[in-house]
CSV table of N, CA, C and O in Angstrom, one decimal:
chain,number,residue,atom,x,y,z
A,30,MET,N,0.8,-1.2,0.0
A,30,MET,CA,0.0,0.0,0.0
A,30,MET,C,0.9,1.3,0.0
A,30,MET,O,0.4,2.3,-0.5
A,31,PHE,N,2.1,1.2,0.5
A,31,PHE,CA,2.9,2.4,0.6
A,31,PHE,C,3.3,2.9,-0.7
A,31,PHE,O,3.7,4.1,-0.8
A,32,ASN,N,3.3,2.1,-1.8
A,32,ASN,CA,3.7,2.6,-3.1
A,32,ASN,C,2.5,3.1,-3.9
A,32,ASN,O,2.7,3.4,-5.1
A,33,ALA,N,1.3,3.1,-3.4
A,33,ALA,CA,0.1,3.5,-4.1
A,33,ALA,C,-0.3,4.9,-3.7
A,33,ALA,O,-0.7,5.2,-2.5
A,34,PRO,N,-0.1,5.9,-4.6
A,34,PRO,CA,-0.4,7.3,-4.2
A,34,PRO,C,-1.8,7.5,-3.7
A,34,PRO,O,-2.0,8.3,-2.8
A,35,GLU,N,-2.8,6.8,-4.2
A,35,GLU,CA,-4.1,6.9,-3.8
A,35,GLU,C,-4.4,6.5,-2.3
A,35,GLU,O,-5.4,6.7,-1.7
A,36,ALA,N,-3.4,5.8,-1.8
A,36,ALA,CA,-3.5,5.3,-0.4
A,36,ALA,C,-2.8,6.2,0.6
A,36,ALA,O,-2.7,6.0,1.8
A,37,ALA,N,-2.3,7.4,0.1
A,37,ALA,CA,-1.5,8.3,1.0
A,37,ALA,C,-2.2,8.7,2.2
A,37,ALA,O,-1.6,8.9,3.3
A,38,SER,N,-3.5,8.9,2.2
A,38,SER,CA,-4.3,9.3,3.3
A,38,SER,C,-4.2,8.3,4.5
A,38,SER,O,-4.4,8.7,5.6
A,39,VAL,N,-3.9,7.1,4.1
A,39,VAL,CA,-3.8,6.0,5.1
A,39,VAL,C,-2.4,5.7,5.5
A,39,VAL,O,-2.0,5.5,6.6
A,40,THR,N,-1.5,5.7,4.4
A,40,THR,CA,-0.1,5.3,4.7
A,40,THR,C,0.8,6.4,5.3
A,40,THR,O,1.7,6.1,6.0
A,41,GLU,N,0.5,7.7,4.9
A,41,GLU,CA,1.4,8.7,5.4
A,41,GLU,C,1.3,8.8,7.0
A,41,GLU,O,2.4,9.0,7.6
A,42,PRO,N,0.1,8.8,7.6
A,42,PRO,CA,0.1,8.8,9.0
A,42,PRO,C,0.8,7.6,9.7
A,42,PRO,O,1.5,7.7,10.7
A,43,ARG,N,0.7,6.4,9.0
A,43,ARG,CA,1.4,5.2,9.5
A,43,ARG,C,2.9,5.4,9.4
A,43,ARG,O,3.6,5.0,10.4
A,44,LEU,N,3.3,6.0,8.3
A,44,LEU,CA,4.8,6.2,8.2
A,44,LEU,C,5.3,7.1,9.2
A,44,LEU,O,6.4,6.9,9.8
A,45,GLU,N,4.5,8.1,9.6
A,45,GLU,CA,4.9,9.0,10.7
A,45,GLU,C,5.0,8.3,12.0
A,45,GLU,O,5.9,8.6,12.8
A,46,LEU,N,4.1,7.4,12.3
A,46,LEU,CA,4.2,6.6,13.5
A,46,LEU,C,5.5,5.8,13.5
A,46,LEU,O,6.2,5.6,14.5
A,47,VAL,N,5.9,5.2,12.4
A,47,VAL,CA,7.1,4.4,12.3
A,47,VAL,C,8.3,5.3,12.5
A,47,VAL,O,9.3,4.9,13.2
A,48,LYS,N,8.3,6.5,11.9
A,48,LYS,CA,9.4,7.4,12.1
A,48,LYS,C,9.5,7.8,13.6
A,48,LYS,O,10.6,7.9,14.2
A,49,GLN,N,8.3,8.0,14.2
A,49,GLN,CA,8.3,8.3,15.7
A,49,GLN,C,8.9,7.2,16.5
A,49,GLN,O,9.7,7.4,17.4
A,50,ALA,N,8.6,5.9,16.1
A,50,ALA,CA,9.1,4.8,16.8
A,50,ALA,C,10.6,4.7,16.6
A,50,ALA,O,11.4,4.4,17.6
A,51,GLY,N,11.1,5.0,15.5
A,51,GLY,CA,12.6,5.0,15.2
A,51,GLY,C,13.3,6.1,16.1
A,51,GLY,O,14.3,5.8,16.6
A,52,ARG,N,12.7,7.2,16.2
A,52,ARG,CA,13.3,8.3,17.1
A,52,ARG,C,13.3,7.8,18.5
A,52,ARG,O,14.3,8.0,19.2
A,53,GLN,N,12.2,7.2,19.0
A,53,GLN,CA,12.1,6.7,20.4
A,53,GLN,C,13.2,5.7,20.6
A,53,GLN,O,13.9,5.7,21.6
A,54,TYR,N,13.3,4.7,19.6
A,54,TYR,CA,14.3,3.7,19.8
A,54,TYR,C,15.7,4.2,19.8
A,54,TYR,O,16.5,3.8,20.6
A,55,ALA,N,16.0,5.2,19.0
A,55,ALA,CA,17.3,5.8,18.9
A,55,ALA,C,17.6,6.5,20.2
A,55,ALA,O,18.8,6.5,20.7
A,56,GLU,N,16.6,7.1,20.8
A,56,GLU,CA,16.9,7.9,22.1
A,56,GLU,C,16.9,7.0,23.3
A,56,GLU,O,17.7,7.3,24.2
A,57,SER,N,16.0,6.0,23.4
A,57,SER,CA,15.9,5.2,24.6
A,57,SER,C,16.2,3.7,24.5
A,57,SER,O,16.3,3.1,25.5
A,58,GLY,N,16.3,3.2,23.3
A,58,GLY,CA,16.6,1.8,23.1
A,58,GLY,C,15.3,1.0,23.2
A,58,GLY,O,15.4,-0.3,23.2
A,59,SER,N,14.2,1.6,23.3
A,59,SER,CA,12.9,0.9,23.3
A,59,SER,C,11.8,1.8,22.6
A,59,SER,O,12.0,2.9,22.4
A,60,ILE,N,10.7,1.1,22.4
A,60,ILE,CA,9.6,1.8,21.8
A,60,ILE,C,8.4,1.6,22.7
A,60,ILE,O,8.1,0.5,23.2
A,61,ASP,N,7.7,2.7,23.0
A,61,ASP,CA,6.5,2.7,23.8
A,61,ASP,C,5.5,1.7,23.4
A,61,ASP,O,5.2,1.5,22.2
A,62,ALA,N,5.0,0.9,24.3
A,62,ALA,CA,4.0,-0.1,24.0
A,62,ALA,C,2.8,0.4,23.3
A,62,ALA,O,2.2,-0.2,22.4
A,63,GLU,N,2.3,1.6,23.7
A,63,GLU,CA,1.1,2.2,23.1
A,63,GLU,C,1.4,2.5,21.6
A,63,GLU,O,0.6,2.2,20.7
A,64,LEU,N,2.6,3.0,21.3
A,64,LEU,CA,3.0,3.3,19.9
A,64,LEU,C,3.1,2.0,19.1
A,64,LEU,O,2.7,2.0,18.0
A,65,MET,N,3.7,1.0,19.7
A,65,MET,CA,3.8,-0.3,19.0
A,65,MET,C,2.4,-0.9,18.7
A,65,MET,O,2.2,-1.4,17.6
A,66,GLU,N,1.5,-0.7,19.6
A,66,GLU,CA,0.1,-1.2,19.3
A,66,GLU,C,-0.5,-0.4,18.2
A,66,GLU,O,-1.2,-1.0,17.3
A,67,GLU,N,-0.3,0.9,18.2
A,67,GLU,CA,-0.8,1.7,17.1
A,67,GLU,C,-0.2,1.3,15.8
A,67,GLU,O,-0.9,1.2,14.8
A,68,ILE,N,1.1,1.1,15.7
A,68,ILE,CA,1.7,0.7,14.5
A,68,ILE,C,1.2,-0.6,14.0
A,68,ILE,O,1.0,-0.9,12.8
A,69,GLY,N,1.0,-1.5,14.9
A,69,GLY,CA,0.6,-2.9,14.6
A,69,GLY,C,-0.9,-3.0,14.2
A,69,GLY,O,-1.3,-4.1,13.8
A,70,SER,N,-1.7,-2.0,14.4
A,70,SER,CA,-3.1,-2.1,14.1
A,70,SER,C,-3.3,-2.0,12.6
A,70,SER,O,-2.5,-1.5,11.9
A,71,PRO,N,-4.4,-2.6,12.1
A,71,PRO,CA,-4.7,-2.5,10.7
A,71,PRO,C,-4.9,-1.1,10.2
A,71,PRO,O,-5.4,-0.2,10.9
A,72,MET,N,-4.3,-0.8,9.0
A,72,MET,CA,-4.5,0.5,8.4
A,72,MET,C,-5.9,0.7,7.9
A,72,MET,O,-6.4,1.8,8.0
A,73,ILE,N,-6.4,-0.3,7.3
A,73,ILE,CA,-7.8,-0.3,6.8
A,73,ILE,C,-8.5,-1.6,7.2
A,73,ILE,O,-7.8,-2.6,7.5
A,74,PRO,N,-9.8,-1.6,7.2
A,74,PRO,CA,-10.5,-2.9,7.6
A,74,PRO,C,-10.1,-4.0,6.7
A,74,PRO,O,-9.9,-3.8,5.5
A,75,GLU,N,-10.0,-5.2,7.2
A,75,GLU,CA,-9.6,-6.4,6.5
A,75,GLU,C,-10.4,-6.6,5.3
A,75,GLU,O,-9.9,-7.0,4.2
A,76,GLU,N,-11.7,-6.4,5.4
A,76,GLU,CA,-12.6,-6.6,4.3
A,76,GLU,C,-12.3,-5.6,3.1
A,76,GLU,O,-12.4,-6.0,2.0
A,77,THR,N,-12.0,-4.4,3.5
A,77,THR,CA,-11.7,-3.4,2.4
A,77,THR,C,-10.4,-3.8,1.7
A,77,THR,O,-10.3,-3.7,0.5
A,78,TYR,N,-9.4,-4.2,2.5
A,78,TYR,CA,-8.2,-4.7,1.9
A,78,TYR,C,-8.4,-5.8,0.9
A,78,TYR,O,-7.9,-5.8,-0.2
A,79,ALA,N,-9.2,-6.8,1.4
A,79,ALA,CA,-9.5,-8.0,0.5
A,79,ALA,C,-10.2,-7.5,-0.8
A,79,ALA,O,-9.8,-8.0,-1.9
A,80,GLN,N,-11.1,-6.6,-0.7
A,80,GLN,CA,-11.7,-6.1,-1.9
A,80,GLN,C,-10.7,-5.4,-2.9
A,80,GLN,O,-10.8,-5.6,-4.1
A,81,ILE,N,-9.8,-4.7,-2.3
A,81,ILE,CA,-8.8,-3.9,-3.1
A,81,ILE,C,-7.9,-4.9,-3.8
A,81,ILE,O,-7.7,-4.9,-5.0
A,82,VAL,N,-7.4,-5.9,-3.1
A,82,VAL,CA,-6.4,-6.8,-3.7
A,82,VAL,C,-7.1,-7.8,-4.7
A,82,VAL,O,-6.4,-8.3,-5.6
A,83,ASN,N,-8.3,-8.0,-4.5
A,83,ASN,CA,-9.1,-8.9,-5.4
A,83,ASN,C,-9.7,-8.1,-6.5
A,83,ASN,O,-10.4,-8.7,-7.3
A,84,GLY,N,-9.5,-6.8,-6.6
A,84,GLY,CA,-10.0,-6.0,-7.7
A,84,GLY,C,-11.5,-5.7,-7.6
A,84,GLY,O,-12.1,-5.4,-8.6
A,85,ASN,N,-12.0,-5.7,-6.4
A,85,ASN,CA,-13.5,-5.5,-6.2
A,85,ASN,C,-13.7,-4.2,-5.5
A,85,ASN,O,-14.5,-4.1,-4.6
A,86,GLN,N,-13.0,-3.1,-5.9
A,86,GLN,CA,-13.2,-1.8,-5.3
A,86,GLN,C,-14.6,-1.3,-5.6
A,86,GLN,O,-15.1,-1.5,-6.7
A,87,GLN,N,-15.2,-0.7,-4.6
A,87,GLN,CA,-16.5,-0.1,-4.8
A,87,GLN,C,-16.4,1.4,-5.0
A,87,GLN,O,-15.6,2.1,-4.6
């Protein structure tokens, strides 16, 4: 999804979270559990993703 410009509204905020995690890790050697949970959460609902990859966009 990160290479699809039309997904930028979803991927750009996630990329910022990953960058934030990198900064945290560089500064403290660890990443806050709340931030890790946020990064690990789905970017879009599973059903929506399945529709996109299967070519069934609505």
